[in-house]
XYZ file of C-alpha atoms in Angstrom:
745
model
C -26.218 68.879 -49.559
C -23.281 71.081 -48.505
C -21.958 73.775 -50.852
C -18.971 72.818 -52.954
C -15.829 74.757 -52.104
C -13.126 75.913 -54.545
C -10.869 73.195 -53.126
C -13.451 70.491 -53.831
C -13.882 71.838 -57.341
C -10.141 71.635 -57.911
C -10.161 68.091 -56.568
C -12.838 67.139 -59.096
C -10.892 68.722 -61.946
C -7.755 66.968 -60.713
C -9.525 63.610 -60.868
C -10.825 64.466 -64.335
C -7.318 65.282 -65.481
C -6.033 61.969 -64.151
C -8.736 60.133 -66.086
C -7.995 62.102 -69.237
C -4.229 61.585 -68.931
C -4.447 57.849 -69.580
C -4.859 56.159 -72.939
C -8.257 54.615 -72.207
C -10.818 54.500 -75.031
C -13.143 57.500 -75.348
C -16.202 55.610 -74.096
C -14.359 54.400 -70.995
C -13.243 57.946 -70.242
C -16.781 59.305 -70.543
C -18.178 56.550 -68.311
C -15.612 57.271 -65.580
C -16.170 61.031 -65.860
C -19.935 60.739 -65.306
C -19.284 58.567 -62.253
C -16.742 61.052 -60.876
C -19.058 64.030 -61.355
C -22.058 62.266 -59.797
C -20.017 61.290 -56.744
C -18.460 64.725 -56.352
C -21.795 66.549 -56.739
C -23.591 64.138 -54.420
C -26.129 63.296 -57.146
C -27.669 60.027 -58.227
C -27.366 60.852 -61.944
C -24.791 62.434 -64.249
C -25.214 62.222 -68.019
C -23.308 63.567 -71.013
C -25.105 64.248 -74.294
C -23.113 65.087 -77.444
C -24.270 66.233 -80.870
C -24.334 63.492 -83.506
C -25.307 66.080 -86.140
C -26.294 69.751 -86.096
C -29.860 68.984 -84.995
C -29.605 65.808 -82.888
C -28.198 65.067 -79.407
C -27.272 61.572 -78.279
C -26.863 60.200 -74.756
C -23.206 59.105 -74.797
C -22.555 58.248 -71.135
C -24.471 58.124 -67.870
C -24.186 57.266 -64.215
C -27.597 56.518 -62.740
C -29.793 56.161 -65.832
C -30.311 52.796 -67.547
C -27.096 51.645 -69.260
C -29.007 50.327 -72.274
C -30.177 53.884 -73.053
C -26.605 54.957 -73.924
C -26.311 55.683 -77.675
C -30.001 54.807 -78.053
C -31.644 57.872 -76.531
C -31.634 60.805 -78.930
C -33.467 64.111 -79.063
C -33.800 66.981 -81.449
C -32.430 70.434 -80.782
C -34.966 72.200 -78.560
C -36.693 68.943 -77.573
C -37.022 68.292 -73.844
C -34.976 70.059 -71.180
C -31.689 68.765 -72.610
C -32.597 69.998 -76.097
C -33.599 73.352 -74.611
C -30.203 73.767 -72.921
C -28.460 72.970 -76.215
C -30.648 75.279 -78.305
C -30.546 78.310 -76.010
C -27.046 77.600 -74.680
C -28.329 78.516 -71.246
C -28.424 76.693 -67.907
C -31.665 74.984 -66.879
C -31.915 74.487 -63.089
C -35.209 73.178 -61.722
C -36.384 71.390 -58.571
C -39.281 69.709 -60.398
C -38.168 68.624 -63.848
C -41.388 66.754 -64.830
C -43.360 69.963 -64.283
C -40.845 72.222 -66.068
C -41.760 73.777 -69.414
C -40.584 71.598 -72.303
C -39.935 68.441 -70.243
C -40.021 65.258 -72.291
C -40.280 61.877 -70.581
C -37.832 59.269 -71.903
C -39.126 55.924 -70.558
C -36.082 54.003 -71.788
C -33.779 55.957 -69.446
C -35.595 55.345 -66.142
C -35.304 59.031 -65.207
C -38.885 59.352 -63.974
C -37.803 58.964 -60.326
C -35.472 61.984 -60.433
C -36.956 65.372 -59.633
C -34.068 67.864 -59.604
C -32.426 68.704 -62.938
C -29.372 70.828 -63.772
C -28.329 71.086 -67.415
C -25.169 72.945 -68.489
C -24.275 73.617 -72.152
C -20.956 72.127 -73.270
C -19.723 74.832 -75.639
C -16.498 76.159 -77.042
C -16.134 79.614 -78.576
C -19.874 79.890 -79.033
C -20.229 76.479 -80.687
C -22.525 74.022 -78.881
C -20.931 70.577 -78.501
C -23.368 68.940 -76.084
C -25.016 69.088 -72.655
C -23.839 68.022 -69.186
C -26.677 66.981 -66.854
C -26.899 66.070 -63.148
C -30.131 64.891 -61.500
C -31.220 63.856 -58.023
C -34.320 62.486 -56.300
C -34.467 65.411 -53.864
C -36.741 68.208 -55.072
C -34.381 71.178 -54.862
C -32.639 73.717 -57.043
C -28.871 73.473 -57.250
C -26.959 76.311 -55.598
C -25.135 79.015 -57.571
C -21.819 77.526 -56.401
C -22.827 74.098 -57.735
C -23.923 75.604 -61.049
C -20.659 77.499 -61.342
C -18.585 74.418 -60.531
C -20.392 72.395 -63.176
C -19.897 75.182 -65.759
C -16.151 74.919 -65.141
C -16.334 71.147 -65.636
C -18.376 71.623 -68.837
C -15.717 73.974 -70.180
C -13.019 71.327 -69.584
C -15.197 68.723 -71.302
C -15.545 71.074 -74.289
C -11.775 71.467 -74.554
C -11.192 67.721 -74.277
C -13.908 67.039 -76.876
C -12.129 69.464 -79.217
C -8.810 67.667 -78.554
C -10.334 64.249 -79.379
C -10.366 62.752 -75.870
C -13.769 61.105 -76.355
C -13.463 59.561 -79.792
C -15.374 56.299 -80.150
C -17.872 54.499 -82.308
C -20.877 56.327 -83.726
C -21.494 59.790 -85.127
C -21.740 61.508 -81.724
C -18.251 60.328 -80.730
C -16.530 60.623 -84.078
C -13.331 62.668 -84.248
C -13.863 66.396 -84.527
C -12.957 68.098 -87.823
C -12.921 64.798 -89.686
C -16.390 64.298 -91.154
C -17.983 66.081 -94.134
C -19.878 69.278 -93.326
C -22.106 71.394 -95.555
C -22.482 75.013 -94.436
C -25.200 77.154 -95.995
C -24.357 80.834 -96.214
C -25.143 83.714 -98.540
C -23.688 84.452 -101.966
C -21.228 87.341 -101.784
C -19.636 86.736 -105.168
C -20.683 84.111 -107.672
C -18.394 81.385 -108.986
C -17.149 77.989 -107.849
C -13.774 76.993 -106.445
C -12.031 73.935 -105.042
C -9.032 74.140 -102.748
C -7.714 73.800 -99.222
C -8.435 75.883 -96.131
C -6.187 78.768 -95.111
C -7.291 80.283 -91.796
C -6.792 84.047 -91.663
C -6.505 83.796 -87.871
C -5.361 80.298 -86.824
C -7.220 79.066 -83.757
C -5.539 79.033 -80.372
C -5.459 75.500 -78.960
C -5.650 75.143 -75.167
C -3.887 71.873 -74.377
C -3.755 72.298 -70.570
C -7.248 73.246 -69.367
C -6.611 72.008 -65.789
C -3.875 73.365 -63.509
C -2.417 72.257 -60.152
C -1.089 75.574 -58.876
C -3.752 78.347 -58.799
C -1.260 80.904 -57.501
C 1.075 80.262 -60.434
C -1.835 80.543 -62.890
C -2.949 83.838 -61.279
C 0.571 85.206 -61.764
C 0.612 84.094 -65.411
C -2.784 85.690 -66.022
C -1.804 88.981 -64.364
C 1.466 89.146 -66.324
C -0.351 88.485 -69.603
C -3.049 91.074 -68.843
C -0.357 93.646 -67.995
C 1.300 92.947 -71.358
C -2.098 93.219 -73.063
C -2.822 96.587 -71.410
C 0.566 97.967 -72.452
C -0.087 96.799 -76.008
C -3.533 98.452 -76.130
C -2.134 101.712 -74.717
C 0.601 101.654 -77.359
C -1.942 101.065 -80.150
C -3.994 103.984 -78.820
C -0.987 106.292 -78.853
C -0.344 105.377 -82.504
C -3.989 105.574 -83.627
C -3.807 109.272 -84.476
C -7.032 111.107 -85.358
C -8.871 107.999 -86.591
C -11.964 108.280 -84.374
C -13.509 104.907 -85.210
C -10.253 103.059 -84.577
C -9.801 104.987 -81.332
C -13.338 104.048 -80.294
C -12.571 100.343 -80.752
C -9.269 100.663 -78.884
C -10.979 102.552 -76.059
C -13.380 99.613 -75.781
C -10.354 97.284 -75.675
C -8.843 99.397 -72.897
C -12.116 99.326 -70.962
C -12.283 95.536 -71.101
C -8.566 95.104 -70.402
C -9.037 97.132 -67.212
C -12.376 95.551 -66.291
C -12.340 94.345 -62.701
C -15.353 92.082 -63.247
C -13.667 90.373 -66.235
C -10.536 89.766 -64.172
C -12.563 88.611 -61.158
C -14.445 86.013 -63.208
C -11.223 84.635 -64.684
C -9.575 84.538 -61.260
C -12.589 82.652 -59.884
C -12.271 80.156 -62.753
C -8.603 79.646 -61.903
C -9.567 79.193 -58.248
C -11.874 76.384 -59.349
C -8.974 74.582 -61.001
C -8.719 75.944 -64.554
C -5.469 77.044 -66.152
C -5.098 80.713 -67.092
C -5.700 79.886 -70.768
C -8.838 77.878 -70.012
C -10.193 80.666 -67.794
C -9.769 83.182 -70.625
C -11.377 80.849 -73.146
C -14.308 80.158 -70.813
C -15.092 83.875 -70.739
C -14.565 84.093 -74.495
C -17.025 81.248 -75.110
C -19.653 82.978 -72.981
C -19.094 86.253 -74.870
C -19.497 84.520 -78.239
C -22.678 82.812 -77.070
C -24.089 86.170 -75.987
C -23.227 87.796 -79.341
C -25.743 85.557 -81.111
C -28.445 86.376 -78.562
C -27.883 90.146 -78.390
C -30.493 92.103 -80.322
C -28.776 95.426 -79.696
C -26.144 96.225 -82.338
C -23.977 98.224 -79.939
C -23.925 95.333 -77.462
C -22.960 92.874 -80.245
C -20.031 95.111 -81.206
C -18.842 95.337 -77.599
C -19.080 91.568 -77.135
C -17.097 91.141 -80.358
C -14.488 93.544 -78.958
C -14.233 91.343 -75.860
C -13.902 88.258 -78.070
C -11.053 89.859 -80.028
C -9.339 90.980 -76.825
C -9.607 87.440 -75.436
C -7.877 86.147 -78.586
C -5.012 88.575 -78.034
C -4.713 87.492 -74.404
C -4.742 83.802 -75.363
C -1.943 84.368 -77.877
C 0.144 86.038 -75.157
C -0.487 83.192 -72.689
C 0.120 80.335 -75.127
C 2.778 81.949 -77.289
C 0.716 80.890 -80.327
C 1.000 83.850 -82.700
C -0.841 84.314 -85.964
C 2.215 82.911 -87.758
C 2.067 79.209 -86.954
C 4.750 78.230 -89.438
C 2.162 76.504 -91.638
C 2.636 76.957 -95.378
C -0.190 78.403 -97.419
C -1.525 75.706 -99.765
C -1.143 76.286 -103.514
C -4.951 76.525 -103.865
C -5.961 78.516 -100.751
C -9.577 79.081 -99.756
C -9.460 81.844 -97.157
C -11.614 81.348 -94.044
C -12.141 84.158 -91.530
C -14.765 85.582 -89.209
C -14.478 88.805 -91.221
C -11.713 90.635 -93.049
C -10.982 94.190 -94.121
C -10.415 95.241 -97.755
C -6.733 96.055 -97.201
C -5.976 92.633 -95.732
C -7.869 90.945 -98.561
C -5.960 92.912 -101.181
C -2.716 91.743 -99.550
C -3.719 88.156 -100.399
C -4.724 89.237 -103.915
C -5.397 86.765 -106.681
C -3.590 83.943 -104.876
C -6.934 83.066 -103.282
C -9.242 80.612 -105.039
C -12.196 81.426 -102.804
C -13.244 83.223 -99.617
C -15.573 82.083 -96.826
C -16.581 84.500 -94.052
C -18.493 83.711 -90.881
C -20.005 87.205 -90.789
C -19.668 89.885 -93.489
C -22.374 90.997 -95.902
C -23.080 91.037 -99.630
C -22.320 94.764 -99.719
C -19.274 94.748 -97.439
C -15.807 96.018 -98.335
C -14.609 92.424 -98.576
C -17.410 91.556 -101.005
C -16.535 94.541 -103.189
C -12.884 93.476 -103.345
C -13.847 89.826 -103.986
C -16.000 90.911 -106.924
C -13.198 93.090 -108.244
C -10.809 90.122 -108.082
C -13.489 87.700 -109.390
C -13.015 85.397 -106.373
C -16.024 83.297 -105.267
C -17.229 84.498 -101.855
C -19.687 83.061 -99.333
C -20.682 85.162 -96.300
C -22.772 84.289 -93.223
C -21.139 80.826 -93.150
C -22.052 80.021 -89.561
C -19.382 78.283 -87.421
C -16.954 77.857 -90.318
C -14.007 79.234 -88.296
C -14.555 76.692 -85.520
C -15.219 73.785 -87.877
C -12.424 74.253 -90.439
C -8.748 73.431 -89.987
C -5.781 74.608 -92.036
C -5.340 72.303 -95.012
C -8.884 70.874 -95.016
C -10.245 70.054 -98.460
C -13.096 72.450 -99.304
C -15.402 73.270 -102.191
C -17.033 76.696 -102.398
C -20.202 77.228 -104.420
C -20.576 80.989 -104.610
C -23.568 80.615 -106.937
C -25.613 78.844 -104.256
C -23.891 80.268 -101.161
C -22.817 76.776 -100.029
C -19.529 75.522 -98.564
C -18.662 71.797 -98.671
C -16.004 71.171 -96.023
C -14.169 67.835 -96.252
C -16.662 66.690 -98.923
C -17.360 63.021 -99.607
C -16.699 61.415 -102.982
C -20.230 61.986 -104.304
C -20.103 65.716 -103.595
C -16.606 65.969 -105.079
C -17.709 64.240 -108.287
C -20.814 66.406 -108.700
C -18.903 69.587 -107.919
C -16.115 68.807 -110.364
C -18.707 68.064 -113.051
C -20.146 71.535 -112.465
C -16.680 73.117 -112.680
C -15.950 71.206 -115.905
C -19.207 72.417 -117.444
C -18.363 76.006 -116.534
C -14.856 75.657 -117.996
C -16.355 74.243 -121.200
C -18.795 77.156 -121.379
C -15.923 79.635 -120.951
C -14.222 78.143 -123.996
C -17.398 78.659 -126.004
C -17.695 82.249 -124.807
C -14.082 82.939 -125.813
C -15.025 82.291 -129.446
C -17.516 85.213 -129.413
C -15.407 87.536 -127.253
C -14.680 90.025 -130.043
C -18.110 89.795 -131.666
C -20.855 92.337 -130.907
C -23.924 91.391 -128.866
C -26.346 91.556 -131.798
C -29.631 89.708 -131.351
C -31.471 87.638 -133.969
C -33.787 90.606 -134.595
C -30.834 92.923 -135.257
C -30.771 94.855 -131.956
C -27.320 95.733 -130.597
C -26.737 95.668 -126.838
C -23.601 97.252 -125.377
C -22.066 95.096 -122.667
C -19.870 96.961 -120.180
C -17.934 95.721 -117.152
C -17.897 96.914 -113.546
C -14.540 97.614 -111.895
C -13.018 99.130 -108.800
C -9.330 98.228 -108.827
C -6.459 98.500 -111.254
C -6.422 94.709 -111.013
C -9.765 94.687 -112.832
C -8.521 96.428 -115.946
C -6.633 93.499 -117.522
C -10.076 91.830 -117.713
C -11.337 94.501 -120.108
C -9.910 93.148 -123.386
C -10.291 89.505 -122.345
C -13.917 89.806 -121.261
C -15.251 91.250 -124.500
C -16.571 94.336 -122.682
C -16.951 97.555 -124.649
C -15.857 99.725 -121.752
C -16.221 100.198 -118.012
C -19.804 101.083 -117.175
C -19.019 101.584 -113.491
C -15.663 102.240 -111.849
C -16.139 102.285 -108.065
C -13.874 104.980 -106.663
C -14.553 104.273 -102.963
C -12.149 101.338 -102.724
C -9.148 103.664 -102.803
C -10.657 105.437 -99.778
C -11.708 102.275 -97.917
C -8.350 100.516 -97.931
C -6.516 103.454 -96.337
C -6.288 104.743 -92.778
C -6.410 108.372 -93.905
C -7.856 110.455 -96.717
C -5.913 109.895 -99.975
C -4.226 112.896 -101.556
C -5.552 114.453 -104.751
C -2.285 113.743 -106.545
C -2.504 110.041 -105.594
C -6.061 109.774 -106.878
C -5.230 111.656 -110.076
C -2.340 109.286 -110.826
C -4.551 106.246 -110.193
C -7.434 107.512 -112.350
C -4.978 108.325 -115.145
C -3.682 104.722 -115.058
C -7.264 103.465 -115.248
C -8.006 105.595 -118.326
C -4.699 104.514 -119.895
C -5.484 100.832 -119.274
C -8.872 101.176 -121.004
C -7.053 101.983 -124.297
C -9.631 104.468 -125.528
C -12.712 102.608 -124.330
C -15.017 104.677 -122.093
C -14.692 104.497 -118.297
C -17.577 105.828 -116.197
C -16.257 106.955 -112.797
C -18.787 106.867 -109.978
C -17.952 109.467 -107.360
C -17.398 108.419 -103.754
C -20.182 106.063 -102.634
C -19.698 105.721 -98.887
C -22.097 105.311 -96.017
C -24.505 102.418 -95.423
C -22.128 99.439 -95.008
C -19.126 101.279 -96.522
C -17.685 103.356 -93.691
C -14.390 105.243 -93.773
C -12.428 104.690 -90.562
C -11.096 108.252 -90.652
C -14.506 109.924 -90.879
C -16.639 110.456 -87.795
C -19.111 107.549 -87.604
C -22.825 108.272 -87.625
C -25.044 105.981 -85.601
C -28.090 105.580 -87.811
C -31.028 103.209 -87.310
C -31.148 102.446 -91.047
C -27.828 103.370 -92.712
C -28.870 102.015 -96.138
C -31.429 104.816 -96.269
C -29.323 107.328 -94.350
C -26.370 109.651 -94.832
C -24.570 108.103 -97.759
C -23.247 108.562 -101.320
C -24.152 111.940 -102.922
C -25.690 113.094 -99.621
C -22.237 112.889 -98.035
C -20.669 114.541 -101.092
C -23.012 117.519 -100.959
C -22.635 117.922 -97.187
C -18.836 117.524 -97.419
C -18.171 119.372 -100.701
C -14.432 119.563 -100.080
C -14.057 115.824 -100.614
C -16.282 115.897 -103.727
C -14.360 118.814 -105.239
C -11.022 117.143 -104.556
C -12.192 113.996 -106.319
C -13.609 115.902 -109.309
C -10.339 117.812 -109.712
C -8.386 114.547 -109.571
C -10.590 113.070 -112.301
C -10.204 116.130 -114.540
C -6.424 116.089 -114.182
C -6.368 112.369 -114.890
C -8.318 112.847 -118.131
C -5.519 115.150 -119.399
C -7.453 116.300 -122.466
C -9.335 113.040 -122.995
C -13.097 112.432 -122.614
C -14.315 112.120 -119.009
C -17.458 110.368 -117.768
C -18.583 111.110 -114.205
C -21.593 109.646 -112.420
C -23.150 110.629 -109.085
C -24.490 107.793 -106.891
C -27.809 107.557 -105.045
C -29.396 110.696 -106.500
C -32.936 110.787 -105.100
C -34.185 114.096 -106.532
C -33.476 116.573 -109.315
C -32.110 119.237 -106.917
C -29.327 116.887 -105.745
C -28.212 116.411 -109.335
C -28.180 120.157 -110.072
C -26.107 120.872 -106.945
C -23.628 118.127 -107.815
C -23.483 119.291 -111.445
C -22.700 122.808 -110.194
C -19.681 121.383 -108.361
C -18.445 119.960 -111.687
C -18.745 123.384 -113.294
C -16.856 125.004 -110.396
C -14.082 122.416 -110.652
C -13.813 122.957 -114.420
C -13.541 126.710 -113.967
C -10.859 126.291 -111.305
C -8.828 123.941 -113.509
C -9.173 126.413 -116.395
C -7.830 129.259 -114.213
C -4.903 127.099 -113.096
C -4.037 126.403 -116.723
C -4.511 122.611 -116.472
C -5.637 120.661 -119.554
C -9.409 120.178 -119.509
C -11.276 117.072 -120.651
C -11.978 117.121 -124.392
C -15.577 116.587 -123.343
C -17.252 115.761 -120.048
C -20.469 113.820 -119.583
C -22.148 113.906 -116.177
C -24.681 111.256 -115.253
C -26.701 110.028 -112.294
C -27.399 106.622 -110.809
C -31.107 105.981 -110.514
C -31.269 103.864 -107.349
C -34.400 105.226 -105.707
C -37.945 105.049 -107.119
C -38.317 108.802 -106.499
C -35.864 109.688 -109.289
C -37.928 107.689 -111.768
C -40.667 110.287 -111.226
C -38.363 113.329 -111.402
C -39.429 116.329 -113.537
C -38.952 116.130 -117.303
C -36.273 118.816 -116.930
C -34.017 116.363 -115.070
C -34.159 113.835 -117.905
C -33.480 116.640 -120.410
C -30.424 117.955 -118.529
C -28.663 114.793 -117.364
C -26.130 113.440 -119.870
C -26.872 109.797 -119.058
C -28.623 107.628 -116.488
C -27.460 104.341 -115.009
C -30.107 102.296 -113.232
C -28.500 100.894 -110.062
C -30.439 97.660 -109.948
C -29.250 96.374 -106.566
C -30.424 99.365 -104.520
C -33.428 100.172 -106.707
C -34.802 96.669 -106.298
C -34.497 96.685 -102.503
C -36.197 100.071 -102.224
C -38.878 99.228 -104.793
C -39.900 96.094 -102.861
C -38.931 97.439 -99.388
C -36.810 94.287 -99.008
C -33.321 94.591 -97.518
C -30.915 92.778 -99.829
C -28.865 91.746 -96.780
C -31.863 89.957 -95.270
C -32.155 86.362 -96.477
C -35.724 86.098 -95.187
C -37.044 88.727 -97.572
C -34.591 89.357 -100.395
C -35.345 86.113 -102.240
C -39.097 86.679 -102.090
C -38.975 89.339 -104.802
C -38.065 88.643 -108.401
C -36.413 91.050 -110.821
C -38.774 89.663 -113.462
C -41.779 90.656 -111.366
C -44.255 92.404 -113.681
C -44.447 95.494 -111.430
C -40.669 95.964 -111.368
C -40.280 95.393 -115.119
C -43.099 97.877 -115.787
C -41.336 100.486 -113.648
C -38.046 99.909 -115.485
C -39.878 100.172 -118.799
C -41.341 103.490 -117.701
C -37.819 104.803 -117.002
C -36.640 103.610 -120.417
C -39.563 105.384 -122.090
C -38.897 108.651 -120.225
C -35.246 108.507 -121.273
C -36.264 107.854 -124.882
C -38.507 110.949 -124.926
C -35.578 113.066 -123.689
C -33.068 111.203 -125.876
C -31.072 110.380 -122.709
C -28.795 107.313 -122.818
C -29.759 104.801 -120.126
C -28.034 101.657 -118.871
C -28.667 99.016 -116.227
C -25.917 98.221 -113.714
C -26.001 95.511 -111.074
C -26.032 91.798 -110.334
C -29.105 91.178 -112.492
C -27.395 92.652 -115.556
C -24.947 89.730 -115.350
C -27.625 87.006 -115.148
C -28.367 85.868 -118.703
C -32.165 85.442 -118.397
C -32.597 88.730 -116.540
C -30.264 90.506 -118.984
C -32.279 89.188 -121.906
C -35.520 90.549 -120.426
C -33.894 93.902 -119.651
C -32.832 94.132 -123.294
C -36.353 93.164 -124.403
C -37.918 96.118 -122.559
C -35.527 98.514 -124.295
C -32.320 98.684 -122.260
C -29.438 98.708 -124.743
C -26.508 99.034 -122.346
C -25.822 96.618 -119.487
C -22.913 96.760 -117.024
C -21.832 93.665 -115.082
C -18.858 91.778 -113.646
C -16.398 90.684 -116.378
C -17.099 86.941 -115.997
C -20.797 87.483 -116.832
C -20.247 89.103 -120.217
C -19.670 85.827 -122.104
C -22.839 84.051 -120.873
C -24.981 87.156 -121.407
C -23.612 87.816 -124.894
C -24.089 84.168 -125.881
C -27.786 84.191 -124.970
C -28.430 87.601 -126.545
C -26.908 86.503 -129.874
C -29.209 83.461 -129.959
C -32.434 85.290 -129.102
C -35.089 87.408 -130.814
C -36.016 90.342 -128.578
C -39.189 91.127 -130.527
C -40.563 87.649 -129.891
C -39.576 87.851 -126.217
C -41.215 91.262 -125.874
C -44.483 89.698 -127.043
C -44.111 86.943 -124.427
C -43.615 89.592 -121.725
C -46.596 91.629 -122.959
C -48.875 88.563 -123.101
C -47.843 87.523 -119.595
C -48.520 91.003 -118.265
C -51.916 91.039 -120.007
C -52.866 87.725 -118.331
C -52.254 89.318 -114.913
C -49.322 87.069 -113.943
C -47.134 88.205 -111.061
C -43.832 87.351 -112.789
C -42.809 86.783 -116.379
C -40.136 84.276 -115.375
C -42.135 81.036 -115.918
C -43.303 82.167 -119.355
C -39.822 83.355 -120.347
C -38.250 80.058 -119.244
C -40.856 78.086 -121.267
C -40.116 80.273 -124.300
C -36.357 79.743 -123.930
C -36.810 75.964 -123.708
C -38.839 76.056 -126.926
C -36.085 78.010 -128.639
């Protein structure tokens, strides 16, 4: 067979466009397209498989295979050569298909007589939509030109599938973005919400994938790329000293000036694509590679290319981020990812947040918790599946998103929301009552905060103070280091808003997944166990001193509670405590009012600090157990990793025994100790923490009611016996026994 030329490729795309321009039914269009492709490629067979659900492909049209196999032949993702193309999103090109790895014989199709096989993924922006296949009796591999030409055709098919050109009967040919979808992600912030989709970055729609005049399209592409380059250069000139931002923009500049990127897009245009379609073809390939790249640096660079492609598409199409659409009254924000500043701009208008990437410890998650907005992260493909205005239900408790839910899901979800609303009314009745158990033990319930927006929750939640005020948010949402006067004014407003209740300020906890854009980035293989929190503060004492001075000035003669994060050994605490003493002495010399008293504590987030010398426990004013980090380090299970984090239970006997040991050491030294973290806000876990002797728990405001309700109905002495008996029996976890005991109560 002769090689296909660019002209022949354009002819094929021209014929495809003519077929797509009519108003024929979707099935008729697909049938004609397979015939056109087979004729143009000189092959006996052309078939199009589309997904009927996330795991199943269906033969939707064919030229050359048995007609009765259409809509009857189905295969699972990864099954056979077609399933392999769909799963790996990679081309399969073989001269001897029956002998190829993974081949599955489908007797109903009559394909046994065809030896050569070429399968091309039909994908759009990294989302697999189906597979385009050509086959012939001749035992040969298809040439690189033939593969390339078919990739261009597959891209056009993807665009037309997205635009609804192939809608017909059956699940595989149903209209896109119209059927219910359940997306399983990861809980970023608990809570449930119902609303309508608001896309943070509305998708760019390519309505003209095929073009007649390649020269005109080349000119449009070059003009748009020139505009893009000027824009990137301008952003670089305005970036200032922000090294991380400059690094990203330098990557943008590199891609914008990449000759290979331009050459590939120009080749696509030469084959018959419009400028927009050529850009999106490259973008789809970049997104597909992101999921396959194991190297973190390579993933970031591919994401940079994806973002740059979006900018170029907006220039070419004129489709800006402002589409003129009105935000719904109950917006559920959907984005690939979002920064804390952008999220704060939306504020409490949002009913829920769904992110395609992100993490449970990301800036966005911290802000979502502060605003008490349900958040689901790792919601795969949500940005390509959702449309502005789609009905959606977000279950932050389970990490599930129901997009365009059916009536049964809606009914069940609304029942759950009604039950939660009813429970909130019950909790309101005990808001001002102390958390005193049936055996007479009193447990202090504190709230976690990080924004001024949190503070109105203090009186309404029933909290007795702020057990953790995260100070890093004021650093994360800025493009430069905040001034001491700005921080002092903010901290003063926080203390004022607490109306005499204690506020424990945690000093700057950056590093790991909380990176300041204006600090030099550190490439670390394991940032969660790297240069972070108090380690940064001690190595950069100027920042720590500035923050301590701001806190002292904010106290203005009132009590001040300061806590250092991620202290791993006694020496780190003594060095940090020395900085407090230096700051006090400096404020005294300057004649500024000093705190009426100052208490300095440490967060126990590493097992090592639990075994610190007795002198540490004697000297520290208070200890707060940081449950989230301590648990991941105790079990060596990354809390961002879904495969391992759910394997380990807070009510594991080993972990409870370790916590109990810390409580006992604090009791010997008469050191106040509290527990801070997600588990403090889970009623059953909170009850067990109280039973082993923890008398102060700090949690998100919405958790205080449920925790207080269960504490007031329980006898800790009886529960302590249950825990002791379970431990004596050698059980791995006390949870089953505790749940049985609660049911009996």
